[in-house]
């Protein structure tokens, strides 16, 4: 299997795991506060990935000169993404939140063009346009009213998307000088720490009140969307251009929106189906194989 094929396969796994988390997290927030849920799940995911790293013979030691970059990546890729996205679910529907968050590929493609010099090309520009149209279709209210809570939730998700995109591009430009799973372990662990500290001050996690279903949602978030998906995401990022990897994650809101309709009972109208169609077409354009070079 080629590097590109492996990267695309890892992207699909990432999208499935991240997409499944949106409706399940929405359900979990009825029983756990958002930052506490993410922080504790992040610690469990870090422990699991760290155990896998040690079993594979990887060292978890971090060279002194790498600590600054480890913290930067942890704050961008984990703290900002999980913190803002989780808080936004208090005010937005899971399907809306999933697609607004995944304006991230738009910012990633633009930042990769500006910072890495990755060419946009007509296919990526078209993919960006279709993805943006999908977001607009989904977030246009059926009735002409957008309350302050919706605006706040949308602003949090846009901040999460922009910061995560910046983290992806910086990671592509100068990756951490650590073994792959070790890098994921430290980013998850350190990135969850600020969420834990804020949660300790402002939230109360009542573990005894968590239902069996709530435990299931929580443990899946730790193992799948955080543990597995962060490993596959960084694996895809190593094998694909940053803009292509980011655009491929547009499949995530497709999974999230369909899952929200199934599990949470959120409506699927013409706007949602139109948004999903735009996104799927945009992803197809973004990940299409590069044209073969003519032989001389």
PDB file of C-alpha atoms in Angstrom:
ATOM      1  CA  UNK A   1       0.000   0.000   0.000  1.00  0.00           C
ATOM      2  CA  UNK A   2       1.384   3.424  -0.955  1.00  0.00           C
ATOM      3  CA  UNK A   3       1.924   6.252   1.512  1.00  0.00           C
ATOM      4  CA  UNK A   4      -1.007   8.121  -0.040  1.00  0.00           C
ATOM      5  CA  UNK A   5      -3.361   5.137   0.192  1.00  0.00           C
ATOM      6  CA  UNK A   6      -2.375   4.528   3.799  1.00  0.00           C
ATOM      7  CA  UNK A   7      -2.890   8.200   4.583  1.00  0.00           C
ATOM      8  CA  UNK A   8      -6.379   8.193   3.047  1.00  0.00           C
ATOM      9  CA  UNK A   9      -7.317   5.040   4.957  1.00  0.00           C
ATOM     10  CA  UNK A  10      -6.174   6.664   8.200  1.00  0.00           C
ATOM     11  CA  UNK A  11      -8.265   9.721   7.328  1.00  0.00           C
ATOM     12  CA  UNK A  12     -11.374   7.581   6.934  1.00  0.00           C
ATOM     13  CA  UNK A  13     -10.822   6.019  10.371  1.00  0.00           C
ATOM     14  CA  UNK A  14     -10.272   9.498  11.827  1.00  0.00           C
ATOM     15  CA  UNK A  15     -13.488  10.827  10.279  1.00  0.00           C
ATOM     16  CA  UNK A  16     -15.531   7.867  11.524  1.00  0.00           C
ATOM     17  CA  UNK A  17     -14.221   8.211  15.085  1.00  0.00           C
ATOM     18  CA  UNK A  18     -14.484  11.995  15.276  1.00  0.00           C
ATOM     19  CA  UNK A  19     -17.862  12.014  13.557  1.00  0.00           C
ATOM     20  CA  UNK A  20     -19.335   9.468  15.957  1.00  0.00           C
ATOM     21  CA  UNK A  21     -18.328  11.638  18.885  1.00  0.00           C
ATOM     22  CA  UNK A  22     -20.556  14.629  18.066  1.00  0.00           C
ATOM     23  CA  UNK A  23     -23.946  13.030  18.768  1.00  0.00           C
ATOM     24  CA  UNK A  24     -22.578  10.886  21.608  1.00  0.00           C
ATOM     25  CA  UNK A  25     -20.947  13.881  23.294  1.00  0.00           C
ATOM     26  CA  UNK A  26     -24.231  15.753  22.990  1.00  0.00           C
ATOM     27  CA  UNK A  27     -25.888  12.896  24.913  1.00  0.00           C
ATOM     28  CA  UNK A  28     -23.028  12.700  27.428  1.00  0.00           C
ATOM     29  CA  UNK A  29     -23.331  16.411  28.249  1.00  0.00           C
ATOM     30  CA  UNK A  30     -26.720  15.680  29.804  1.00  0.00           C
ATOM     31  CA  UNK A  31     -24.807  13.786  32.515  1.00  0.00           C
ATOM     32  CA  UNK A  32     -21.311  15.343  32.614  1.00  0.00           C
ATOM     33  CA  UNK A  33     -19.995  18.900  32.298  1.00  0.00           C
ATOM     34  CA  UNK A  34     -18.172  19.524  28.989  1.00  0.00           C
ATOM     35  CA  UNK A  35     -14.645  20.343  30.125  1.00  0.00           C
ATOM     36  CA  UNK A  36     -14.537  17.615  32.755  1.00  0.00           C
ATOM     37  CA  UNK A  37     -15.779  15.030  30.276  1.00  0.00           C
ATOM     38  CA  UNK A  38     -13.093  15.956  27.764  1.00  0.00           C
ATOM     39  CA  UNK A  39     -10.295  16.279  30.331  1.00  0.00           C
ATOM     40  CA  UNK A  40     -10.796  12.900  31.989  1.00  0.00           C
ATOM     41  CA  UNK A  41     -11.302  11.181  28.634  1.00  0.00           C
ATOM     42  CA  UNK A  42      -8.114  12.858  27.388  1.00  0.00           C
ATOM     43  CA  UNK A  43      -6.118  11.528  30.337  1.00  0.00           C
ATOM     44  CA  UNK A  44      -7.413   7.999  29.718  1.00  0.00           C
ATOM     45  CA  UNK A  45      -6.601   8.283  26.006  1.00  0.00           C
ATOM     46  CA  UNK A  46      -3.081   9.518  26.810  1.00  0.00           C
ATOM     47  CA  UNK A  47      -2.538   6.559  29.147  1.00  0.00           C
ATOM     48  CA  UNK A  48      -3.769   4.094  26.502  1.00  0.00           C
ATOM     49  CA  UNK A  49      -1.643   5.561  23.706  1.00  0.00           C
ATOM     50  CA  UNK A  50       1.347   5.751  26.056  1.00  0.00           C
ATOM     51  CA  UNK A  51       0.940   2.071  26.944  1.00  0.00           C
ATOM     52  CA  UNK A  52       0.819   1.174  23.241  1.00  0.00           C
ATOM     53  CA  UNK A  53       3.938   3.262  22.638  1.00  0.00           C
ATOM     54  CA  UNK A  54       5.855   1.478  25.390  1.00  0.00           C
ATOM     55  CA  UNK A  55       4.656  -1.909  24.130  1.00  0.00           C
ATOM     56  CA  UNK A  56       6.032  -0.977  20.686  1.00  0.00           C
ATOM     57  CA  UNK A  57       9.381  -0.077  22.237  1.00  0.00           C
ATOM     58  CA  UNK A  58       8.986   3.689  21.808  1.00  0.00           C
ATOM     59  CA  UNK A  59      10.550   5.982  24.373  1.00  0.00           C
ATOM     60  CA  UNK A  60       8.318   8.541  26.112  1.00  0.00           C
ATOM     61  CA  UNK A  61      11.300  10.720  27.022  1.00  0.00           C
ATOM     62  CA  UNK A  62      11.097  14.293  25.710  1.00  0.00           C
ATOM     63  CA  UNK A  63      14.331  16.158  24.898  1.00  0.00           C
ATOM     64  CA  UNK A  64      14.585  19.444  26.794  1.00  0.00           C
ATOM     65  CA  UNK A  65      14.551  21.538  23.611  1.00  0.00           C
ATOM     66  CA  UNK A  66      11.278  19.939  22.494  1.00  0.00           C
ATOM     67  CA  UNK A  67       9.172  20.835  25.530  1.00  0.00           C
ATOM     68  CA  UNK A  68       8.133  24.249  24.230  1.00  0.00           C
ATOM     69  CA  UNK A  69       6.897  22.784  20.952  1.00  0.00           C
ATOM     70  CA  UNK A  70       5.151  19.905  22.747  1.00  0.00           C
ATOM     71  CA  UNK A  71       3.198  22.403  24.840  1.00  0.00           C
ATOM     72  CA  UNK A  72       2.381  24.546  21.785  1.00  0.00           C
ATOM     73  CA  UNK A  73       1.063  21.552  19.846  1.00  0.00           C
ATOM     74  CA  UNK A  74      -0.875  20.300  22.877  1.00  0.00           C
ATOM     75  CA  UNK A  75      -2.606  23.655  23.349  1.00  0.00           C
ATOM     76  CA  UNK A  76      -3.489  24.033  19.649  1.00  0.00           C
ATOM     77  CA  UNK A  77      -4.382  20.437  18.766  1.00  0.00           C
ATOM     78  CA  UNK A  78      -6.052  19.349  22.007  1.00  0.00           C
ATOM     79  CA  UNK A  79      -6.868  22.128  24.497  1.00  0.00           C
ATOM     80  CA  UNK A  80      -8.346  24.653  22.069  1.00  0.00           C
ATOM     81  CA  UNK A  81     -10.075  22.058  19.910  1.00  0.00           C
ATOM     82  CA  UNK A  82     -11.658  20.013  22.702  1.00  0.00           C
ATOM     83  CA  UNK A  83     -12.385  22.927  25.027  1.00  0.00           C
ATOM     84  CA  UNK A  84     -14.113  25.286  22.593  1.00  0.00           C
ATOM     85  CA  UNK A  85     -15.905  22.510  20.692  1.00  0.00           C
ATOM     86  CA  UNK A  86     -17.269  20.905  23.865  1.00  0.00           C
ATOM     87  CA  UNK A  87     -18.510  24.201  25.310  1.00  0.00           C
ATOM     88  CA  UNK A  88     -20.220  25.087  22.042  1.00  0.00           C
ATOM     89  CA  UNK A  89     -22.379  21.960  22.250  1.00  0.00           C
ATOM     90  CA  UNK A  90     -24.164  23.556  25.192  1.00  0.00           C
ATOM     91  CA  UNK A  91     -25.791  25.990  22.749  1.00  0.00           C
ATOM     92  CA  UNK A  92     -25.738  24.274  19.361  1.00  0.00           C
ATOM     93  CA  UNK A  93     -27.253  21.106  17.936  1.00  0.00           C
ATOM     94  CA  UNK A  94     -24.730  18.316  17.368  1.00  0.00           C
ATOM     95  CA  UNK A  95     -25.203  18.370  13.599  1.00  0.00           C
ATOM     96  CA  UNK A  96     -24.742  22.151  13.416  1.00  0.00           C
ATOM     97  CA  UNK A  97     -21.693  22.017  15.665  1.00  0.00           C
ATOM     98  CA  UNK A  98     -20.037  19.237  13.649  1.00  0.00           C
ATOM     99  CA  UNK A  99     -20.197  21.106  10.380  1.00  0.00           C
ATOM    100  CA  UNK A 100     -19.251  24.537  11.771  1.00  0.00           C
ATOM    101  CA  UNK A 101     -16.207  23.009  13.459  1.00  0.00           C
ATOM    102  CA  UNK A 102     -15.138  21.534  10.150  1.00  0.00           C
ATOM    103  CA  UNK A 103     -14.601  24.866   8.536  1.00  0.00           C
ATOM    104  CA  UNK A 104     -11.182  23.810   9.846  1.00  0.00           C
ATOM    105  CA  UNK A 105     -10.119  22.489   6.398  1.00  0.00           C
ATOM    106  CA  UNK A 106     -10.767  25.924   4.886  1.00  0.00           C
ATOM    107  CA  UNK A 107      -8.369  27.551   7.329  1.00  0.00           C
ATOM    108  CA  UNK A 108      -5.869  24.686   7.041  1.00  0.00           C
ATOM    109  CA  UNK A 109      -5.745  24.902   3.244  1.00  0.00           C
ATOM    110  CA  UNK A 110      -5.254  28.665   3.344  1.00  0.00           C
ATOM    111  CA  UNK A 111      -2.611  28.455   6.076  1.00  0.00           C
ATOM    112  CA  UNK A 112      -0.810  25.633   4.242  1.00  0.00           C
ATOM    113  CA  UNK A 113      -0.736  27.827   1.140  1.00  0.00           C
ATOM    114  CA  UNK A 114       0.595  30.825   3.095  1.00  0.00           C
ATOM    115  CA  UNK A 115       3.033  29.021   5.428  1.00  0.00           C
ATOM    116  CA  UNK A 116       4.011  25.832   3.597  1.00  0.00           C
ATOM    117  CA  UNK A 117       3.621  26.995   0.026  1.00  0.00           C
ATOM    118  CA  UNK A 118       1.255  24.113  -0.789  1.00  0.00           C
ATOM    119  CA  UNK A 119      -0.499  24.980  -4.069  1.00  0.00           C
ATOM    120  CA  UNK A 120      -4.251  25.363  -3.886  1.00  0.00           C
ATOM    121  CA  UNK A 121      -5.123  24.478  -7.492  1.00  0.00           C
ATOM    122  CA  UNK A 122      -8.623  24.473  -8.956  1.00  0.00           C
ATOM    123  CA  UNK A 123      -9.672  21.225  -7.244  1.00  0.00           C
ATOM    124  CA  UNK A 124      -8.812  22.439  -3.739  1.00  0.00           C
ATOM    125  CA  UNK A 125     -10.380  25.844  -4.381  1.00  0.00           C
ATOM    126  CA  UNK A 126     -13.554  24.091  -5.564  1.00  0.00           C
ATOM    127  CA  UNK A 127     -13.433  21.784  -2.535  1.00  0.00           C
ATOM    128  CA  UNK A 128     -13.110  24.802  -0.226  1.00  0.00           C
ATOM    129  CA  UNK A 129     -16.028  26.511  -1.953  1.00  0.00           C
ATOM    130  CA  UNK A 130     -18.231  23.436  -1.672  1.00  0.00           C
ATOM    131  CA  UNK A 131     -17.290  22.938   1.977  1.00  0.00           C
ATOM    132  CA  UNK A 132     -18.077  26.584   2.745  1.00  0.00           C
ATOM    133  CA  UNK A 133     -21.404  26.293   0.937  1.00  0.00           C
ATOM    134  CA  UNK A 134     -22.207  23.196   2.981  1.00  0.00           C
ATOM    135  CA  UNK A 135     -21.542  25.102   6.214  1.00  0.00           C
ATOM    136  CA  UNK A 136     -23.698  28.000   5.034  1.00  0.00           C
ATOM    137  CA  UNK A 137     -26.576  25.690   4.123  1.00  0.00           C
ATOM    138  CA  UNK A 138     -26.496  23.936   7.453  1.00  0.00           C
ATOM    139  CA  UNK A 139     -26.141  26.993   9.657  1.00  0.00           C
ATOM    140  CA  UNK A 140     -28.668  29.193   7.887  1.00  0.00           C
ATOM    141  CA  UNK A 141     -31.578  29.157  10.321  1.00  0.00           C
ATOM    142  CA  UNK A 142     -34.924  27.864   9.153  1.00  0.00           C
ATOM    143  CA  UNK A 143     -36.439  30.887  10.834  1.00  0.00           C
ATOM    144  CA  UNK A 144     -34.780  34.284  10.755  1.00  0.00           C
ATOM    145  CA  UNK A 145     -33.447  34.325  14.287  1.00  0.00           C
ATOM    146  CA  UNK A 146     -29.981  33.824  15.662  1.00  0.00           C
ATOM    147  CA  UNK A 147     -29.798  34.327  19.394  1.00  0.00           C
ATOM    148  CA  UNK A 148     -26.695  35.323  21.355  1.00  0.00           C
ATOM    149  CA  UNK A 149     -26.203  31.743  22.496  1.00  0.00           C
ATOM    150  CA  UNK A 150     -26.006  30.536  18.889  1.00  0.00           C
ATOM    151  CA  UNK A 151     -23.548  33.297  18.030  1.00  0.00           C
ATOM    152  CA  UNK A 152     -21.374  32.453  21.051  1.00  0.00           C
ATOM    153  CA  UNK A 153     -21.401  28.749  20.200  1.00  0.00           C
ATOM    154  CA  UNK A 154     -20.527  29.464  16.579  1.00  0.00           C
ATOM    155  CA  UNK A 155     -17.689  31.804  17.584  1.00  0.00           C
ATOM    156  CA  UNK A 156     -16.229  29.139  19.893  1.00  0.00           C
ATOM    157  CA  UNK A 157     -16.300  26.551  17.134  1.00  0.00           C
ATOM    158  CA  UNK A 158     -14.697  28.872  14.609  1.00  0.00           C
ATOM    159  CA  UNK A 159     -11.915  29.604  17.114  1.00  0.00           C
ATOM    160  CA  UNK A 160     -11.445  25.868  17.656  1.00  0.00           C
ATOM    161  CA  UNK A 161     -11.297  25.269  13.894  1.00  0.00           C
ATOM    162  CA  UNK A 162      -8.763  28.040  13.245  1.00  0.00           C
ATOM    163  CA  UNK A 163      -6.431  27.037  16.084  1.00  0.00           C
ATOM    164  CA  UNK A 164      -6.568  23.334  15.211  1.00  0.00           C
ATOM    165  CA  UNK A 165      -5.796  24.179  11.570  1.00  0.00           C
ATOM    166  CA  UNK A 166      -2.819  26.247  12.688  1.00  0.00           C
ATOM    167  CA  UNK A 167      -1.600  23.321  14.785  1.00  0.00           C
ATOM    168  CA  UNK A 168      -1.853  20.956  11.825  1.00  0.00           C
ATOM    169  CA  UNK A 169       0.108  23.263   9.539  1.00  0.00           C
ATOM    170  CA  UNK A 170       2.827  23.939  12.131  1.00  0.00           C
ATOM    171  CA  UNK A 171       3.100  20.200  12.803  1.00  0.00           C
ATOM    172  CA  UNK A 172       3.558  19.602   9.076  1.00  0.00           C
ATOM    173  CA  UNK A 173       6.190  22.327   8.755  1.00  0.00           C
ATOM    174  CA  UNK A 174       8.283  21.204  11.701  1.00  0.00           C
ATOM    175  CA  UNK A 175       7.099  17.940  13.314  1.00  0.00           C
ATOM    176  CA  UNK A 176       8.004  17.062  16.856  1.00  0.00           C
ATOM    177  CA  UNK A 177      11.284  15.195  17.127  1.00  0.00           C
ATOM    178  CA  UNK A 178       9.587  12.362  19.022  1.00  0.00           C
ATOM    179  CA  UNK A 179       8.401   8.868  18.095  1.00  0.00           C
ATOM    180  CA  UNK A 180       4.859   9.106  16.640  1.00  0.00           C
ATOM    181  CA  UNK A 181       2.896   7.562  19.512  1.00  0.00           C
ATOM    182  CA  UNK A 182       4.994   9.350  22.111  1.00  0.00           C
ATOM    183  CA  UNK A 183       4.122  12.670  20.460  1.00  0.00           C
ATOM    184  CA  UNK A 184       0.406  11.813  20.582  1.00  0.00           C
ATOM    185  CA  UNK A 185       0.663  10.715  24.219  1.00  0.00           C
ATOM    186  CA  UNK A 186       2.181  13.970  25.410  1.00  0.00           C
ATOM    187  CA  UNK A 187      -0.152  16.156  23.347  1.00  0.00           C
ATOM    188  CA  UNK A 188      -3.231  14.389  24.744  1.00  0.00           C
ATOM    189  CA  UNK A 189      -1.971  14.423  28.321  1.00  0.00           C
ATOM    190  CA  UNK A 190      -0.706  17.999  28.408  1.00  0.00           C
ATOM    191  CA  UNK A 191      -3.551  19.310  26.287  1.00  0.00           C
ATOM    192  CA  UNK A 192      -6.113  17.855  28.691  1.00  0.00           C
ATOM    193  CA  UNK A 193      -4.442  19.429  31.740  1.00  0.00           C
ATOM    194  CA  UNK A 194      -5.755  23.021  31.243  1.00  0.00           C
ATOM    195  CA  UNK A 195      -9.258  21.619  30.667  1.00  0.00           C
ATOM    196  CA  UNK A 196      -8.969  19.672  33.932  1.00  0.00           C
ATOM    197  CA  UNK A 197      -7.796  22.736  35.865  1.00  0.00           C
ATOM    198  CA  UNK A 198     -10.624  24.936  34.573  1.00  0.00           C
ATOM    199  CA  UNK A 199     -13.147  22.157  35.150  1.00  0.00           C
ATOM    200  CA  UNK A 200     -11.937  21.749  38.749  1.00  0.00           C
ATOM    201  CA  UNK A 201     -12.698  25.419  39.393  1.00  0.00           C
ATOM    202  CA  UNK A 202     -16.034  25.784  37.591  1.00  0.00           C
ATOM    203  CA  UNK A 203     -17.583  22.344  37.190  1.00  0.00           C
ATOM    204  CA  UNK A 204     -18.561  19.369  39.324  1.00  0.00           C
ATOM    205  CA  UNK A 205     -18.277  15.849  37.955  1.00  0.00           C
ATOM    206  CA  UNK A 206     -20.632  13.444  39.710  1.00  0.00           C
ATOM    207  CA  UNK A 207     -19.318  10.012  38.760  1.00  0.00           C
ATOM    208  CA  UNK A 208     -21.943   8.225  40.879  1.00  0.00           C
ATOM    209  CA  UNK A 209     -24.734   9.827  38.840  1.00  0.00           C
ATOM    210  CA  UNK A 210     -23.360   8.627  35.512  1.00  0.00           C
ATOM    211  CA  UNK A 211     -25.723   6.102  33.888  1.00  0.00           C
ATOM    212  CA  UNK A 212     -24.503   2.923  32.147  1.00  0.00           C
ATOM    213  CA  UNK A 213     -25.161   4.633  28.799  1.00  0.00           C
ATOM    214  CA  UNK A 214     -23.212   7.681  29.994  1.00  0.00           C
ATOM    215  CA  UNK A 215     -20.264   5.462  30.925  1.00  0.00           C
ATOM    216  CA  UNK A 216     -20.433   3.954  27.455  1.00  0.00           C
ATOM    217  CA  UNK A 217     -20.393   7.378  25.757  1.00  0.00           C
ATOM    218  CA  UNK A 218     -17.522   8.519  27.986  1.00  0.00           C
ATOM    219  CA  UNK A 219     -15.341   5.437  27.463  1.00  0.00           C
ATOM    220  CA  UNK A 220     -15.917   5.447  23.703  1.00  0.00           C
ATOM    221  CA  UNK A 221     -14.837   9.097  23.573  1.00  0.00           C
ATOM    222  CA  UNK A 222     -11.621   8.190  25.384  1.00  0.00           C
ATOM    223  CA  UNK A 223     -10.814   5.157  23.228  1.00  0.00           C
ATOM    224  CA  UNK A 224     -12.157   6.136  19.797  1.00  0.00           C
ATOM    225  CA  UNK A 225     -12.342   9.891  19.101  1.00  0.00           C
ATOM    226  CA  UNK A 226      -9.379  10.712  21.337  1.00  0.00           C
ATOM    227  CA  UNK A 227      -7.149   7.620  21.443  1.00  0.00           C
ATOM    228  CA  UNK A 228      -7.578   6.013  18.020  1.00  0.00           C
ATOM    229  CA  UNK A 229      -8.487   9.139  16.044  1.00  0.00           C
ATOM    230  CA  UNK A 230      -5.554  11.259  17.233  1.00  0.00           C
ATOM    231  CA  UNK A 231      -3.166   8.441  16.303  1.00  0.00           C
ATOM    232  CA  UNK A 232      -4.717   8.063  12.846  1.00  0.00           C
ATOM    233  CA  UNK A 233      -4.950  11.842  12.321  1.00  0.00           C
ATOM    234  CA  UNK A 234      -1.256  12.456  12.924  1.00  0.00           C
ATOM    235  CA  UNK A 235      -0.463   9.336  10.888  1.00  0.00           C
ATOM    236  CA  UNK A 236      -2.432  10.759   7.964  1.00  0.00           C
ATOM    237  CA  UNK A 237      -0.781  14.147   8.402  1.00  0.00           C
ATOM    238  CA  UNK A 238       2.656  12.567   8.073  1.00  0.00           C
ATOM    239  CA  UNK A 239       1.699  10.914   4.766  1.00  0.00           C
ATOM    240  CA  UNK A 240      -0.410  13.577   3.051  1.00  0.00           C
ATOM    241  CA  UNK A 241      -0.143  17.308   2.330  1.00  0.00           C
ATOM    242  CA  UNK A 242      -1.611  19.310   5.216  1.00  0.00           C
ATOM    243  CA  UNK A 243      -4.374  20.794   3.058  1.00  0.00           C
ATOM    244  CA  UNK A 244      -5.382  17.382   1.650  1.00  0.00           C
ATOM    245  CA  UNK A 245      -5.465  15.784   5.115  1.00  0.00           C
ATOM    246  CA  UNK A 246      -7.537  18.660   6.490  1.00  0.00           C
ATOM    247  CA  UNK A 247      -9.977  18.635   3.579  1.00  0.00           C
ATOM    248  CA  UNK A 248     -10.402  14.885   4.026  1.00  0.00           C
ATOM    249  CA  UNK A 249     -11.719  15.466   7.540  1.00  0.00           C
ATOM    250  CA  UNK A 250     -14.783  17.101   5.977  1.00  0.00           C
ATOM    251  CA  UNK A 251     -16.199  13.583   6.051  1.00  0.00           C
ATOM    252  CA  UNK A 252     -16.456  13.975   9.830  1.00  0.00           C
ATOM    253  CA  UNK A 253     -19.549  16.236   9.826  1.00  0.00           C
ATOM    254  CA  UNK A 254     -21.222  13.813   7.418  1.00  0.00           C
ATOM    255  CA  UNK A 255     -20.856  11.083  10.049  1.00  0.00           C
ATOM    256  CA  UNK A 256     -21.752  13.520  12.829  1.00  0.00           C
ATOM    257  CA  UNK A 257     -24.895  14.834  11.157  1.00  0.00           C
ATOM    258  CA  UNK A 258     -26.197  11.390  10.191  1.00  0.00           C
ATOM    259  CA  UNK A 259     -25.374  10.105  13.665  1.00  0.00           C
ATOM    260  CA  UNK A 260     -27.181  13.049  15.277  1.00  0.00           C
ATOM    261  CA  UNK A 261     -30.278  12.278  13.219  1.00  0.00           C
ATOM    262  CA  UNK A 262     -30.155   8.629  14.252  1.00  0.00           C
ATOM    263  CA  UNK A 263     -29.167   8.879  17.919  1.00  0.00           C
ATOM    264  CA  UNK A 264     -30.393  12.311  19.017  1.00  0.00           C
ATOM    265  CA  UNK A 265     -33.365  12.629  16.680  1.00  0.00           C
ATOM    266  CA  UNK A 266     -32.188  15.864  15.050  1.00  0.00           C
ATOM    267  CA  UNK A 267     -34.105  16.638  11.865  1.00  0.00           C
ATOM    268  CA  UNK A 268     -32.620  16.038   8.431  1.00  0.00           C
ATOM    269  CA  UNK A 269     -34.161  18.531   6.020  1.00  0.00           C
ATOM    270  CA  UNK A 270     -33.162  19.832   2.615  1.00  0.00           C
ATOM    271  CA  UNK A 271     -30.488  22.074   4.133  1.00  0.00           C
ATOM    272  CA  UNK A 272     -28.748  19.165   5.881  1.00  0.00           C
ATOM    273  CA  UNK A 273     -28.891  16.903   2.825  1.00  0.00           C
ATOM    274  CA  UNK A 274     -27.680  19.731   0.590  1.00  0.00           C
ATOM    275  CA  UNK A 275     -24.826  20.487   2.977  1.00  0.00           C
ATOM    276  CA  UNK A 276     -23.776  16.843   3.105  1.00  0.00           C
ATOM    277  CA  UNK A 277     -23.869  16.558  -0.696  1.00  0.00           C
ATOM    278  CA  UNK A 278     -21.633  19.620  -1.037  1.00  0.00           C
ATOM    279  CA  UNK A 279     -19.189  18.264   1.525  1.00  0.00           C
ATOM    280  CA  UNK A 280     -18.945  14.786   0.025  1.00  0.00           C
ATOM    281  CA  UNK A 281     -18.302  16.272  -3.425  1.00  0.00           C
ATOM    282  CA  UNK A 282     -15.737  18.651  -1.957  1.00  0.00           C
ATOM    283  CA  UNK A 283     -13.870  15.796  -0.246  1.00  0.00           C
ATOM    284  CA  UNK A 284     -13.887  13.798  -3.474  1.00  0.00           C
ATOM    285  CA  UNK A 285     -12.219  16.705  -5.244  1.00  0.00           C
ATOM    286  CA  UNK A 286      -9.732  17.297  -2.433  1.00  0.00           C
ATOM    287  CA  UNK A 287      -8.437  13.728  -2.163  1.00  0.00           C
ATOM    288  CA  UNK A 288      -8.463  12.803  -5.866  1.00  0.00           C
ATOM    289  CA  UNK A 289      -5.109  11.422  -7.056  1.00  0.00           C
ATOM    290  CA  UNK A 290      -2.744  13.982  -8.569  1.00  0.00           C
ATOM    291  CA  UNK A 291      -2.593  13.887 -12.382  1.00  0.00           C
ATOM    292  CA  UNK A 292       0.043  11.576 -13.795  1.00  0.00           C
ATOM    293  CA  UNK A 293       3.057  13.305 -15.247  1.00  0.00           C
ATOM    294  CA  UNK A 294       3.471  12.782 -18.979  1.00  0.00           C
ATOM    295  CA  UNK A 295       6.315  10.513 -19.973  1.00  0.00           C
ATOM    296  CA  UNK A 296       8.853  11.861 -22.391  1.00  0.00           C
TER     297      UNK A 296
END
